[in-house]
PDB file of C-alpha atoms in Angstrom:
ATOM      1  CA  MET I   1       8.980 -24.061-118.404  1.00 54.00           C
ATOM      2  CA  ASP I   2      11.272 -21.087-117.761  1.00 64.00           C
ATOM      3  CA  LYS I   3      12.693 -19.269-120.714  1.00 70.00           C
ATOM      4  CA  LEU I   4      16.427 -19.339-121.071  1.00 65.00           C
ATOM      5  CA  PRO I   5      18.172 -15.961-120.984  1.00 64.00           C
ATOM      6  CA  LYS I   6      18.409 -14.374-124.385  1.00 66.00           C
ATOM      7  CA  THR I   7      21.680 -14.618-126.190  1.00 67.00           C
ATOM      8  CA  GLU I   8      23.365 -11.405-127.262  1.00 64.00           C
ATOM      9  CA  THR I   9      22.084 -11.947-130.803  1.00 64.00           C
ATOM     10  CA  GLU I  10      18.520 -12.520-129.603  1.00 70.00           C
ATOM     11  CA  ALA I  11      18.666  -9.466-127.317  1.00 69.00           C
ATOM     12  CA  ALA I  12      19.938  -7.180-130.084  1.00 77.00           C
ATOM     13  CA  PRO I  13      16.502  -6.675-131.707  1.00 84.00           C
ATOM     14  CA  ASP I  14      15.073  -5.663-128.307  1.00 85.00           C
ATOM     15  CA  ALA I  15      17.855  -3.126-127.813  1.00 86.00           C
ATOM     16  CA  MET I  16      17.434  -1.845-131.355  1.00 90.00           C
ATOM     17  CA  ARG I  17      13.687  -1.564-130.860  1.00 90.00           C
ATOM     18  CA  ALA I  18      14.159   0.332-127.594  1.00 92.00           C
ATOM     19  CA  ALA I  19      16.696   2.669-129.202  1.00 92.00           C
ATOM     20  CA  PHE I  20      14.355   3.296-132.128  1.00 92.00           C
ATOM     21  CA  HIS I  21      11.421   4.055-129.817  1.00 93.00           C
ATOM     22  CA  LYS I  22      13.610   6.496-127.869  1.00 95.00           C
ATOM     23  CA  TYR I  23      14.625   8.127-131.153  1.00 94.00           C
ATOM     24  CA  MET I  24      10.975   8.400-132.216  1.00 94.00           C
ATOM     25  CA  ASP I  25      10.065   9.938-128.853  1.00 94.00           C
ATOM     26  CA  ASP I  26      13.038  12.311-128.762  1.00 93.00           C
ATOM     27  CA  THR I  27      12.405  13.599-132.286  1.00 93.00           C
ATOM     28  CA  LYS I  28       8.609  13.500-131.968  1.00 94.00           C
ATOM     29  CA  LEU I  29       8.616  11.847-135.382  1.00 95.00           C
ATOM     30  CA  ALA I  30       5.578   9.665-134.690  1.00 94.00           C
ATOM     31  CA  ASP I  31       3.632  12.680-133.404  1.00 96.00           C
ATOM     32  CA  ILE I  32       4.620  14.757-136.434  1.00 97.00           C
ATOM     33  CA  MET I  33       3.706  11.967-138.861  1.00 97.00           C
ATOM     34  CA  SER I  34       0.387  11.346-137.120  1.00 97.00           C
ATOM     35  CA  ALA I  35      -0.506  15.032-137.213  1.00 97.00           C
ATOM     36  CA  ALA I  36       0.329  15.255-140.922  1.00 98.00           C
ATOM     37  CA  VAL I  37      -1.775  12.197-141.783  1.00 98.00           C
ATOM     38  CA  ALA I  38      -4.601  13.582-139.626  1.00 98.00           C
ATOM     39  CA  ASP I  39      -4.508  16.748-141.744  1.00 98.00           C
ATOM     40  CA  LEU I  40      -5.005  14.607-144.851  1.00 98.00           C
ATOM     41  CA  TYR I  41      -7.794  12.620-143.206  1.00 98.00           C
ATOM     42  CA  GLU I  42      -9.651  15.790-142.214  1.00 98.00           C
ATOM     43  CA  LEU I  43      -9.883  17.030-145.802  1.00 98.00           C
ATOM     44  CA  GLU I  44     -13.143  16.581-147.621  1.00 98.00           C
ATOM     45  CA  PRO I  45     -12.861  14.003-150.407  1.00 97.00           C
ATOM     46  CA  HIS I  46     -12.980  16.691-153.104  1.00 98.00           C
ATOM     47  CA  GLU I  47     -10.166  18.613-151.327  1.00 98.00           C
ATOM     48  CA  ARG I  48      -7.744  15.688-151.155  1.00 98.00           C
ATOM     49  CA  PRO I  49      -4.574  16.200-153.177  1.00 98.00           C
ATOM     50  CA  GLU I  50      -3.602  14.107-156.170  1.00 98.00           C
ATOM     51  CA  ASP I  51      -0.233  13.491-154.507  1.00 98.00           C
ATOM     52  CA  PRO I  52      -0.925  12.560-150.883  1.00 98.00           C
ATOM     53  CA  VAL I  53       2.743  11.796-150.199  1.00 98.00           C
ATOM     54  CA  ALA I  54       3.813  15.324-151.140  1.00 98.00           C
ATOM     55  CA  PHE I  55       0.967  16.718-149.035  1.00 98.00           C
ATOM     56  CA  VAL I  56       1.961  14.662-145.980  1.00 98.00           C
ATOM     57  CA  CYS I  57       5.638  15.609-146.407  1.00 98.00           C
ATOM     58  CA  GLU I  58       4.769  19.300-146.563  1.00 98.00           C
ATOM     59  CA  ARG I  59       2.484  19.024-143.546  1.00 98.00           C
ATOM     60  CA  MET I  60       5.224  17.183-141.648  1.00 97.00           C
ATOM     61  CA  LYS I  61       7.476  20.227-142.159  1.00 97.00           C
ATOM     62  CA  VAL I  62       4.721  22.475-140.801  1.00 96.00           C
ATOM     63  CA  HIS I  63       4.134  20.251-137.778  1.00 95.00           C
ATOM     64  CA  GLN I  64       7.874  19.848-137.155  1.00 95.00           C
ATOM     65  CA  HIS I  65       8.156  23.637-136.939  1.00 94.00           C
ATOM     66  CA  ALA I  66       5.093  23.838-134.673  1.00 93.00           C
ATOM     67  CA  PHE I  67       6.426  21.135-132.330  1.00 90.00           C
ATOM     68  CA  ALA I  68       9.840  22.848-132.178  1.00 90.00           C
ATOM     69  CA  HIS I  69       8.176  26.181-131.402  1.00 89.00           C
ATOM     70  CA  ALA I  70       6.047  24.582-128.679  1.00 86.00           C
ATOM     71  CA  ASP I  71       9.125  22.910-127.167  1.00 80.00           C
ATOM     72  CA  ALA I  72      11.013  26.222-127.167  1.00 82.00           C
ATOM     73  CA  SER I  73       8.074  28.007-125.539  1.00 84.00           C
ATOM     74  CA  HIS I  74       7.801  25.279-122.925  1.00 77.00           C
ATOM     75  CA  ALA I  75      11.532  25.531-122.194  1.00 76.00           C
ATOM     76  CA  ARG I  76      11.291  29.328-121.776  1.00 81.00           C
ATOM     77  CA  GLU I  77       8.333  28.953-119.416  1.00 83.00           C
ATOM     78  CA  ASN I  78      10.309  26.492-117.304  1.00 83.00           C
ATOM     79  CA  GLY I  79      13.464  28.597-117.335  1.00 77.00           C
ATOM     80  CA  SER I  80      15.497  26.061-119.283  1.00 61.00           C
TER      81      SER I  80
END
């Protein structure tokens, strides 16, 4: 049986999801978050901080700066 076309209300979550994924890609938020959590994962158990949320937030700032620097370098290399 063929599906009926989605109503505007049913299509809205798909559009919102697509917009959110674009936002995540454009801001590199998922990459930054993943890198920060990877930093936590790579610590030895005795090195892990008491406050992992603060650690991840701080590492996200570091990775955000690194990603921005890499993007700027890439843009310079490509003459943008």
